[in-house]
Coordinates of C-alpha atoms and ligand atoms in Angstrom, one line a residue:
X1 CA 48.1 59.0 -90.2
X2 CA 48.1 60.0 -86.5
X3 CA 51.2 62.0 -85.9
X4 CA 49.9 63.9 -82.9
X5 CA 52.4 63.8 -80.0
X6 CA 54.7 61.6 -81.9
X7 CA 57.7 63.4 -80.7
X8 CA 56.7 63.0 -77.0
X9 CA 55.5 59.5 -77.5
X10 CA 58.7 58.4 -79.1
X11 CA 61.2 60.6 -77.2
X12 CA 64.0 58.4 -75.8
X13 CA 62.3 55.3 -77.3
X14 CA 65.5 53.9 -78.7
X15 CA 68.7 53.9 -76.7
X16 CA 71.7 55.9 -77.5
X17 CA 74.9 54.2 -78.6
X18 CA 76.4 52.7 -75.4
X19 CA 73.1 53.2 -73.6
X20 CA 72.0 49.5 -73.6
X21 CA 72.0 47.9 -70.1
X22 CA 75.1 45.6 -70.1
X23 CA 73.1 42.7 -68.7
X24 CA 70.9 42.6 -71.8
X25 CA 73.5 43.7 -74.4
X26 CA 75.2 41.3 -76.8
X27 CA 78.8 41.2 -75.9
X28 CA 79.7 41.1 -79.6
X29 CA 78.1 40.4 -82.9
X30 CA 77.3 36.7 -83.5
X31 CA 79.0 35.9 -86.7
X32 CA 78.0 32.4 -87.5
X33 CA 80.0 30.6 -90.1
X34 CA 79.0 27.0 -89.2
X35 CA 76.3 24.8 -90.4
X36 CA 75.6 21.2 -89.3
X37 CA 75.6 18.4 -91.8
X38 CA 76.4 14.7 -91.3
X39 CA 77.4 15.3 -87.7
X40 CA 80.0 17.9 -88.7
X41 CA 80.0 21.6 -88.0
X42 CA 81.1 22.7 -91.4
X43 CA 82.7 26.1 -92.1
X44 CA 81.1 28.4 -94.7
X45 CA 83.2 31.0 -96.4
X46 CA 80.6 32.0 -99.0
X47 CA 78.1 34.8 -99.0
X48 CA 76.7 35.8 -95.6
X49 CA 73.4 37.2 -94.6
X50 CA 73.6 40.2 -92.2
X51 CA 71.3 40.1 -89.3
X52 CA 69.9 43.3 -87.9
X53 CA 67.7 43.7 -84.8
X54 CA 64.4 45.5 -84.7
X55 CA 66.0 47.5 -81.9
X56 CA 67.6 50.7 -83.2
X57 CA 70.1 53.0 -81.7
X58 CA 70.4 56.7 -81.9
X59 CA 73.6 57.3 -83.8
X60 CA 73.7 61.1 -84.1
X61 CA 73.0 60.6 -87.8
X62 CA 69.6 59.1 -87.1
X63 CA 68.3 55.8 -85.8
X64 CA 69.8 52.6 -87.2
X65 CA 68.9 49.0 -86.7
X66 CA 71.6 47.3 -84.6
X67 CA 73.7 44.8 -86.6
X68 CA 73.8 41.7 -84.4
X69 CA 75.7 39.3 -86.6
X70 CA 75.4 37.2 -89.7
X71 CA 74.8 33.7 -90.8
X72 CA 75.6 31.6 -93.9
X73 CA 73.7 32.1 -97.1
X74 CA 73.9 28.5 -98.4
X75 CA 73.1 27.3 -101.9
X76 CA 71.2 24.4 -103.3
X77 CA 74.4 22.4 -103.3
X78 CA 74.7 22.5 -99.5
X79 CA 71.0 21.9 -99.2
X80 CA 71.3 18.7 -101.2
X81 CA 74.3 17.7 -99.0
X82 CA 72.0 18.0 -96.0
X83 CA 69.4 15.9 -97.7
X84 CA 72.0 13.2 -98.6
X85 CA 73.1 13.3 -95.0
X86 CA 69.6 12.9 -93.6
X87 CA 68.8 10.1 -96.1
X88 CA 72.0 8.3 -95.1
X89 CA 71.1 8.6 -91.4
X90 CA 67.6 7.3 -92.0
X91 CA 68.9 4.7 -94.5
X92 CA 65.5 3.6 -95.7
X93 CA 64.5 3.0 -92.1
X94 CA 67.5 0.8 -91.4
X95 CA 69.7 3.5 -89.9
X96 CA 70.9 3.5 -86.4
X97 CA 68.5 6.2 -85.2
X98 CA 65.2 4.9 -86.6
X99 CA 66.0 1.4 -85.4
X100 CA 67.1 2.5 -81.9
X101 CA 64.8 1.5 -79.0
X102 CA 62.3 4.1 -77.8
X103 CA 64.1 4.2 -74.5
X104 CA 67.4 5.0 -76.2
X105 CA 65.8 7.8 -78.3
X106 CA 64.2 9.2 -75.1
X107 CA 67.7 9.2 -73.5
X108 CA 69.2 11.1 -76.4
X109 CA 66.4 13.7 -76.3
X110 CA 66.8 14.0 -72.5
X111 CA 70.6 14.6 -73.0
X112 CA 69.8 17.3 -75.6
X113 CA 67.4 19.0 -73.3
X114 CA 70.0 19.1 -70.5
X115 CA 72.5 20.6 -73.0
X116 CA 69.8 23.1 -74.2
X117 CA 69.0 24.2 -70.6
X118 CA 72.6 25.1 -70.1
X119 CA 72.3 27.6 -72.9
X120 CA 69.2 29.4 -71.7
X121 CA 70.7 32.9 -71.1
X122 CA 72.4 33.0 -74.5
X123 CA 69.3 31.8 -76.3
X124 CA 66.9 34.1 -74.5
X125 CA 69.1 37.1 -75.2
X126 CA 69.3 36.3 -78.9
X127 CA 65.6 35.7 -79.1
X128 CA 65.0 39.1 -77.7
X129 CA 67.5 40.8 -80.0
X130 CA 66.5 39.0 -83.2
X131 CA 62.7 39.4 -83.0
X132 CA 62.2 42.2 -80.4
X133 CA 60.2 40.0 -78.0
X134 CA 60.3 41.3 -74.5
X135 CA 62.9 39.7 -72.3
X136 CA 60.2 38.3 -70.0
X137 CA 58.3 36.8 -72.9
X138 CA 61.5 35.4 -74.4
X139 CA 62.3 33.7 -71.1
X140 CA 58.7 32.3 -71.2
X141 CA 59.2 31.0 -74.7
X142 CA 62.3 29.2 -73.6
X143 CA 60.8 27.7 -70.5
X144 CA 57.6 26.7 -72.3
X145 CA 59.8 24.9 -74.9
X146 CA 61.7 22.9 -72.3
X147 CA 58.4 21.9 -70.6
X148 CA 57.0 20.9 -74.1
X149 CA 60.0 18.6 -74.6
X150 CA 59.7 17.1 -71.2
X151 CA 56.0 16.5 -71.7
X152 CA 56.7 15.0 -75.1
X153 CA 59.1 12.5 -73.6
X154 CA 56.4 11.5 -71.1
X155 CA 53.8 11.2 -73.9
X156 CA 56.3 9.0 -75.8
X157 CA 56.7 6.7 -72.8
X158 CA 52.9 6.4 -72.6
X159 CA 52.6 5.7 -76.3
X160 CA 55.2 3.0 -76.0
X161 CA 53.7 1.4 -72.9
X162 CA 50.3 1.1 -74.7
X163 CA 52.1 -0.6 -77.7
X164 CA 54.2 -3.0 -75.6
X165 CA 51.6 -5.7 -75.7
X166 CA 50.4 -8.2 -78.3
X167 CA 46.9 -8.2 -79.7
X168 CA 45.2 -11.5 -80.5
X169 CA 42.3 -11.4 -82.9
X170 CA 40.9 -14.8 -84.0
X171 CA 44.0 -16.8 -85.0
X172 CA 46.1 -13.7 -85.7
X173 CA 48.6 -12.3 -83.2
X174 CA 50.1 -8.9 -83.8
X175 CA 52.0 -6.1 -82.2
X176 CA 51.0 -2.6 -83.4
X177 CA 53.3 0.3 -82.9
X178 CA 54.1 3.6 -84.5
X179 CA 57.2 3.9 -86.8
X180 CA 58.9 7.0 -88.3
X181 CA 58.2 8.5 -91.7
X182 CA 61.7 9.2 -93.0
X183 CA 63.2 12.6 -93.8
X184 CA 61.5 15.5 -92.3
X185 CA 61.9 19.1 -93.4
X186 CA 61.2 21.4 -90.5
X187 CA 60.5 25.1 -90.8
X188 CA 59.2 27.3 -88.0
X189 CA 57.9 30.9 -87.9
X190 CA 59.6 34.0 -86.8
X191 CA 57.2 35.0 -84.0
X192 CA 57.9 31.9 -81.9
X193 CA 61.1 30.7 -83.6
X194 CA 62.2 28.5 -80.8
X195 CA 59.0 27.2 -79.4
X196 CA 57.0 26.5 -82.6
X197 CA 60.0 25.0 -84.4
X198 CA 60.7 22.6 -81.6
X199 CA 57.0 21.6 -81.2
X200 CA 57.4 19.8 -84.5
X201 CA 61.2 19.1 -84.6
X202 CA 61.4 17.4 -81.3
X203 CA 58.5 14.9 -81.8
X204 CA 59.8 14.2 -85.3
X205 CA 63.2 13.3 -83.9
X206 CA 61.8 11.3 -81.0
X207 CA 59.7 9.2 -83.4
X208 CA 62.9 8.2 -85.2
X209 CA 62.9 10.5 -88.3
X210 CA 66.0 12.3 -89.6
X211 CA 65.5 16.1 -89.9
X212 CA 66.7 18.9 -92.1
X213 CA 66.0 22.1 -90.2
X214 CA 65.7 25.6 -91.7
X215 CA 65.3 28.4 -89.2
X216 CA 62.8 31.2 -89.9
X217 CA 63.6 34.5 -91.6
X218 CA 64.1 36.1 -88.2
X219 CA 65.3 34.1 -85.3
X220 CA 68.3 32.2 -86.8
X221 CA 71.2 33.1 -84.6
X222 CA 69.4 31.9 -81.4
X223 CA 69.8 28.3 -82.7
X224 CA 73.6 28.6 -82.9
X225 CA 74.2 27.8 -79.2
X226 CA 72.3 24.5 -79.9
X227 CA 74.4 23.3 -82.9
X228 CA 76.9 21.6 -80.6
X229 CA 74.1 20.0 -78.6
X230 CA 72.5 18.6 -81.7
X231 CA 75.8 17.2 -82.8
X232 CA 76.6 15.6 -79.5
X233 CA 73.2 14.2 -78.6
X234 CA 72.3 12.6 -82.0
X235 CA 74.0 10.3 -84.4
X236 CA 75.5 12.0 -87.5
X237 CA 73.0 13.2 -90.1
X238 CA 69.9 12.9 -87.8
X239 CA 69.8 16.7 -87.5
X240 CA 71.1 19.0 -90.3
X241 CA 70.7 22.7 -90.5
X242 CA 70.4 24.9 -93.6
X243 CA 70.3 28.7 -93.9
X244 CA 69.4 31.0 -96.8
X245 CA 66.7 31.9 -99.2
X246 CA 63.8 29.4 -99.4
X247 CA 63.7 29.6 -103.2
X248 CA 67.3 28.6 -103.4
X249 CA 67.6 26.0 -100.6
X250 CA 64.1 24.6 -100.1
X251 CA 63.1 24.1 -103.7
X252 CA 65.8 21.5 -104.6
X253 CA 65.0 19.5 -101.5
X254 CA 61.3 19.3 -102.4
X255 CA 62.0 18.7 -106.1
X256 CA 64.2 15.7 -105.1
X257 CA 61.1 13.9 -104.0
X258 CA 63.1 12.6 -101.0
X259 CA 61.4 14.7 -98.3
X260 CA 58.8 12.5 -96.6
X261 CA 57.2 15.0 -94.3
X262 CA 57.0 18.8 -94.2
X263 CA 56.6 20.6 -90.9
X264 CA 55.9 24.2 -91.8
X265 CA 54.5 27.1 -89.8
X266 CA 53.9 30.2 -91.9
X267 CA 51.6 31.4 -94.6
X268 CA 49.4 29.1 -96.8
X269 CA 50.8 30.8 -99.9
X270 CA 54.4 29.6 -99.0
X271 CA 53.1 26.2 -97.9
X272 CA 51.4 25.7 -101.2
X273 CA 54.5 26.6 -103.2
X274 CA 56.7 24.2 -101.2
X275 CA 54.2 21.3 -101.3
X276 CA 53.7 21.7 -105.1
X277 CA 57.5 21.3 -105.7
X278 CA 57.3 17.7 -104.6
X279 CA 57.1 15.4 -107.6
X280 CA 54.8 12.9 -105.8
X281 CA 52.7 15.0 -103.4
X282 CA 50.9 11.8 -102.2
X283 CA 54.2 10.7 -100.7
X284 CA 54.5 13.9 -98.7
X285 CA 52.9 14.2 -95.3
X286 CA 52.3 17.8 -94.3
X287 CA 51.9 19.2 -90.9
X288 CA 51.1 22.8 -91.3
X289 CA 50.2 25.8 -89.0
X290 CA 49.0 28.6 -91.4
X291 CA 47.1 31.8 -91.6
X292 CA 44.4 32.9 -89.3
X293 CA 42.2 35.9 -88.6
X294 CA 40.5 34.9 -85.3
X295 CA 37.5 37.0 -84.5
X296 CA 36.1 37.9 -81.1
X297 CA 32.3 38.3 -80.8
X298 CA 31.1 40.6 -78.0
X299 CA 27.4 39.9 -77.2
X300 CA 25.2 42.6 -75.7
X301 CA 25.5 41.1 -72.2
X302 CA 29.3 40.8 -72.3
X303 CA 31.2 41.7 -69.2
X304 CA 33.0 44.7 -70.6
X305 CA 36.0 44.8 -68.1
X306 CA 36.7 41.1 -68.8
X307 CA 36.2 41.5 -72.6
X308 CA 38.6 44.5 -72.7
X309 CA 41.2 42.6 -70.7
X310 CA 41.0 39.5 -72.8
X311 CA 40.7 41.4 -76.2
X312 CA 43.8 43.4 -75.2
X313 CA 45.8 40.3 -74.5
X314 CA 44.4 38.6 -77.5
X315 CA 45.0 41.4 -80.0
X316 CA 48.2 43.0 -78.8
X317 CA 50.4 40.4 -77.0
X318 CA 53.8 40.5 -78.8
X319 CA 52.4 43.4 -80.9
X320 CA 49.7 41.2 -82.4
X321 CA 52.3 38.9 -84.0
X322 CA 50.7 35.6 -83.0
X323 CA 48.9 33.3 -85.3
X324 CA 46.3 32.9 -82.6
X325 CA 45.9 36.7 -82.1
X326 CA 42.4 38.2 -82.2
X327 CA 42.6 40.0 -85.5
X328 CA 39.1 41.4 -85.7
X329 CA 36.5 42.3 -83.0
X330 CA 32.8 42.1 -83.7
X331 CA 31.0 44.2 -81.0
X332 CA 27.3 44.4 -80.6
X333 CA 26.1 47.9 -81.4
X334 CA 24.5 48.4 -78.0
X335 CA 27.9 48.2 -76.2
X336 CA 30.2 49.3 -79.0
X337 CA 30.8 53.0 -77.9
X338 CA 31.5 51.9 -74.3
X339 CA 33.8 49.1 -75.4
X340 CA 35.8 51.4 -77.7
X341 CA 36.3 53.9 -75.0
X342 CA 37.5 51.4 -72.4
X343 CA 39.6 49.5 -74.9
X344 CA 41.3 52.7 -76.2
X345 CA 42.1 53.7 -72.6
X346 CA 43.6 50.2 -72.0
X347 CA 45.7 50.5 -75.1
X348 CA 47.0 53.9 -73.9
X349 CA 48.1 52.3 -70.7
X350 CA 50.3 49.7 -72.4
X351 CA 54.0 50.4 -72.0
X352 CA 56.1 51.0 -75.1
X353 CA 59.8 50.5 -75.1
X354 CA 62.8 48.3 -75.7
X355 CA 62.4 44.5 -75.1
X356 CA 64.5 44.6 -71.9
X357 CA 62.5 47.2 -70.1
X358 CA 60.5 45.8 -67.2
X359 CA 56.7 45.7 -67.9
X360 CA 57.1 46.6 -71.6
X361 CA 54.3 45.2 -73.9
X362 CA 54.8 47.1 -77.2
X363 CA 58.2 46.6 -78.8
X364 CA 59.8 47.2 -82.2
X365 CA 58.7 45.0 -85.2
X366 CA 61.3 42.7 -86.8
X367 CA 60.0 42.7 -90.4
X368 CA 61.5 45.3 -92.6
X369 CA 58.8 47.3 -94.2
X370 CA 56.1 46.2 -91.7
X371 CA 55.2 49.7 -90.4
X372 CA 54.7 50.8 -94.0
X373 CA 52.5 47.8 -94.7
X374 CA 50.4 48.5 -91.6
X375 CA 50.1 52.2 -92.7
X376 CA 48.8 51.0 -96.0
X377 CA 46.1 49.0 -94.2
X378 CA 45.2 52.1 -92.2
X379 CA 45.1 54.4 -95.2
X380 CA 42.8 52.0 -97.0
X381 CA 40.4 51.9 -94.0
X382 CA 40.5 55.7 -93.4
X383 CA 39.9 56.3 -97.0
X384 CA 36.7 54.3 -96.7
X385 CA 35.3 56.1 -93.7
X386 CA 36.9 54.4 -90.7
X387 CA 38.6 56.4 -88.0
X388 CA 41.4 55.7 -85.5
X389 CA 39.8 55.7 -82.1
X390 CA 42.7 55.7 -79.7
X391 CA 45.2 58.5 -79.1
X392 CA 48.5 58.0 -81.0
X393 CA 47.0 55.1 -82.9
X394 CA 49.1 54.3 -86.0
X395 CA 51.9 56.6 -84.9
X396 CA 55.2 55.2 -86.2
X397 CA 58.9 55.6 -86.2
X398 CA 61.6 53.4 -87.7
X399 CA 60.7 49.9 -86.5
X400 CA 57.9 50.9 -84.1
X401 CA 54.2 51.1 -84.7
X402 CA 51.8 52.3 -82.0
X403 CA 48.6 50.2 -82.0
X404 CA 45.7 51.6 -83.9
X405 CA 42.1 50.7 -82.9
X406 CA 40.1 51.2 -86.1
X407 CA 36.4 51.7 -86.3
X408 CA 34.0 51.2 -88.0
X409 CA 35.5 48.5 -90.2
X410 CA 33.5 47.4 -93.2
X411 CA 33.6 44.4 -95.6
X412 CA 35.2 46.4 -98.4
X413 CA 38.3 47.3 -96.3
X414 CA 41.4 45.2 -96.4
X415 CA 41.4 45.1 -92.6
X416 CA 38.2 43.1 -92.7
X417 CA 39.7 40.1 -94.4
X418 CA 43.5 40.5 -94.5
X419 CA 45.6 39.0 -91.7
X420 CA 47.4 42.1 -90.4
X421 CA 49.8 40.1 -88.1
X422 CA 50.6 43.3 -86.3
X423 CA 49.3 46.0 -83.9
X424 CA 46.1 47.1 -85.6
X425 CA 42.7 46.2 -84.0
X426 CA 39.8 46.4 -86.4
X427 CA 36.4 46.7 -84.8
X428 CA 33.1 46.0 -86.5
X429 CA 29.8 46.9 -85.0
X430 CA 26.9 44.4 -85.5
X431 CA 23.1 44.4 -84.8
X432 CA 22.4 40.9 -85.9
X433 CA 24.5 37.9 -84.7
X434 CA 24.1 36.5 -88.3
X435 CA 26.7 39.2 -89.4
X436 CA 29.7 37.8 -87.5
X437 CA 28.5 34.2 -88.1
X438 CA 28.4 34.9 -91.9
X439 CA 31.9 36.4 -91.6
X440 CA 33.2 33.2 -90.1
X441 CA 31.5 31.0 -92.7
X442 CA 32.8 33.1 -95.6
X443 CA 36.3 33.5 -94.1
X444 CA 39.2 31.7 -95.7
X445 CA 40.4 30.9 -92.2
X446 CA 39.1 28.5 -89.5
X447 CA 41.4 28.5 -86.5
X448 CA 39.6 29.8 -83.4
X449 CA 37.0 32.3 -82.1
X450 CA 36.4 34.1 -78.8
X451 CA 32.8 34.6 -77.5
X452 CA 32.1 37.1 -74.8
X453 CA 28.7 37.0 -73.1
X454 CA 27.0 35.7 -69.9
X455 CA 23.8 34.0 -71.1
X456 CA 24.4 30.2 -71.3
X457 CA 21.4 29.8 -73.8
X458 CA 22.8 32.4 -76.2
X459 CA 26.3 31.0 -75.9
X460 CA 25.2 27.4 -76.4
X461 CA 23.4 28.3 -79.6
X462 CA 26.6 29.8 -81.0
X463 CA 28.9 27.0 -79.8
X464 CA 27.2 24.2 -81.8
X465 CA 27.6 25.8 -85.2
X466 CA 30.9 27.4 -84.4
X467 CA 32.7 24.2 -83.5
X468 CA 32.1 23.1 -87.0
X469 CA 33.6 26.2 -88.4
X470 CA 36.7 26.6 -86.3
X471 CA 38.8 24.3 -84.1
X472 CA 38.5 26.1 -80.7
X473 CA 35.7 28.2 -79.3
X474 CA 37.0 30.3 -76.4
X475 CA 34.4 31.5 -73.9
X476 CA 35.1 34.8 -72.3
X477 CA 38.8 34.2 -73.0
X478 CA 41.2 35.2 -75.7
X479 CA 42.2 32.8 -78.5
X480 CA 45.4 30.9 -77.7
X481 CA 47.3 27.7 -78.5
X482 CA 48.2 26.8 -74.9
X483 CA 48.1 24.6 -72.9
X484 CA 50.3 22.6 -75.3
X485 CA 48.5 19.4 -74.3
X486 CA 45.3 20.7 -76.0
X487 CA 44.9 20.0 -79.7
X488 CA 45.9 22.9 -81.9
X489 CA 44.7 23.0 -85.4
X490 CA 42.4 24.8 -87.9
X491 CA 40.1 24.4 -90.8
X492 CA 40.3 25.8 -94.4
X493 CA 43.5 27.8 -95.0
X494 CA 44.5 27.7 -91.3
X495 CA 46.2 24.3 -90.8
X496 CA 46.8 20.8 -91.8
X497 CA 47.3 18.1 -89.1
X498 CA 46.8 18.6 -85.4
X499 CA 49.5 19.6 -83.0
X500 CA 49.6 18.9 -79.3
X501 CA 52.1 17.1 -77.1
X502 CA 50.6 13.7 -77.9
X503 CA 49.1 14.4 -81.3
X504 CA 52.4 15.6 -82.8
X505 CA 54.0 12.2 -82.1
X506 CA 51.3 10.7 -84.2
X507 CA 51.8 13.3 -87.0
X508 CA 55.4 12.2 -87.5
X509 CA 54.8 8.5 -87.4
X510 CA 52.7 5.8 -89.1
X511 CA 51.1 2.8 -87.6
X512 CA 52.9 -0.4 -88.5
X513 CA 52.7 -3.9 -87.1
X514 CA 54.1 -7.3 -87.0
X515 CA 51.5 -10.0 -87.4
X516 CA 51.4 -13.8 -87.7
X517 CA 49.0 -16.7 -87.7
X518 CA 49.1 -17.8 -84.1
X519 CA 50.4 -21.3 -84.8
X520 CA 53.1 -23.1 -82.7
X521 CA 55.9 -22.1 -85.0
X522 CA 55.1 -18.4 -85.0
X523 CA 54.5 -18.4 -81.2
X524 CA 57.9 -20.0 -80.7
X525 CA 59.6 -17.4 -83.0
X526 CA 57.8 -14.4 -81.3
X527 CA 58.6 -15.8 -77.8
X528 CA 62.3 -16.2 -78.7
X529 CA 62.6 -12.7 -80.2
X530 CA 60.9 -11.0 -77.3
X531 CA 62.4 -13.1 -74.4
X532 CA 65.9 -12.6 -75.8
X533 CA 65.4 -8.9 -76.7
X534 CA 66.3 -9.5 -80.3
X535 CA 64.2 -6.7 -81.8
X536 CA 63.6 -3.1 -80.8
X537 CA 60.2 -3.1 -82.4
X538 CA 58.9 -6.6 -81.6
X539 CA 59.3 -6.3 -77.9
X540 CA 57.3 -6.4 -74.7
X541 CA 59.8 -4.3 -72.8
X542 CA 57.9 -1.7 -70.7
X543 CA 59.4 1.7 -70.0
X544 CA 59.0 2.5 -66.3
Ligands
G3H601 O1 51.6 32.1 -83.0 C1 51.1 31.2 -82.4 C2 51.6 30.7 -81.1 O2 51.5 29.3 -81.0 C3 50.8 31.3 -80.0 O3 50.8 30.5 -78.8 O4 48.5 31.3 -78.4 O5 49.7 29.9 -76.7 O6 50.4 32.3 -77.1 P1 49.8 31.0 -77.7

């Protein structure tokens, strides 16, 4: 492992006790004892889970992760209470929420968004402390989420407008709309705990479903400021929150067979376990964002400055902890040395530090044991002939791991196929384009790829087969999910269902219609119902 200059590199990395700037500090630990079920904030006095930050402080007796609070460690009993509450609110589709008009549901979501925007500073600060995301990026995550909700409300209006008319085919008249699915279990990931959770939870609610929401393993307390807003904005039981170990609280939910849709962003291994617990898997709709190992391919004519810039963003934004991150770089042999040199220099210029420091890129990692896991990946590669190209690469202390650019990576190394989800950049040199193409075909993942080159003919030849292997081909640009109006999905082990502002509304709903033979009796009935606004479904009301 690279220990050269570690002392200098990490000198004053962590603050001393009392040395945290007051505007970023947490005034006091967030000891959450409440959980939301059936419109009540219930008090929990059972076992609690202690929450520590990836940020450490120098204590005199070594560096220690800062304890920032705790939250309930619920059991299967409370989890089933949450399920009963959601089922009651949905009431087989007859509940107040699923039968409300679209306009009324939009108003409730707008009210929630207003309440949420009032909590921005509290949520951003907790996001930063819980997962170590820079303050600037934590703010971006919050703002992006608000924009996502607002865009979703507009998309819902569009969807409703299109469905506000009758269709007449032959002698059948019908009105076709989208209706909710039922009870949704929503589980987001720790790297974008607010944004990615809400990109499924909000559309699920808007479509009229009732939700049980389990926050990710890190990024739990940041939802506490929203519990009141959930309670105030929605009818009892429409949003329920559960906390604790997945095995204990998720398993009974799935085993009940009463969860109609699973929104999960995490690993395919966990998704499989959860899905398999449902006694009737055909009744379960799954919307999944899973593993990925997006490659970049640098062709011989790639613009190196541009490629370095995009690969740096792609591989090391939020320390490489993005599902969309570039997790392996295939560089043509003719430009490999030059690329490695410039890329290593660029890595050395990245600022390391605490999440509140201006301009910081590299911050502590939230997962306990992650530096050790990353060291294991490095040892495996070094043992098989790879080297760490950049100064200080792989240097580690407590919760921090300095990025390692590893070259040459070969098929037998773990880094070649394992999703590192952290600050290691494996580089493979290739002579024949068939090598990276075969890698993509044989990979378990199929989310995105980035191509770097200038020749339109060469790029076009790659685009056509690659769009059938992955779900987004990025030209001279890093892999990414945004803009959120673009479809985000993957093949193989990378996803199930497509997310985007408009697609997600479809994911959490099903097409359903009212149809009738267009005879005088039925025409009179339909006219009476619509003119007198007797139904929220069978209606020609148009949202302006
Ligand atoms: O972890 C995956 C996130 O959705 C990343 O979003 O690629 O737009 O930064 P992004």
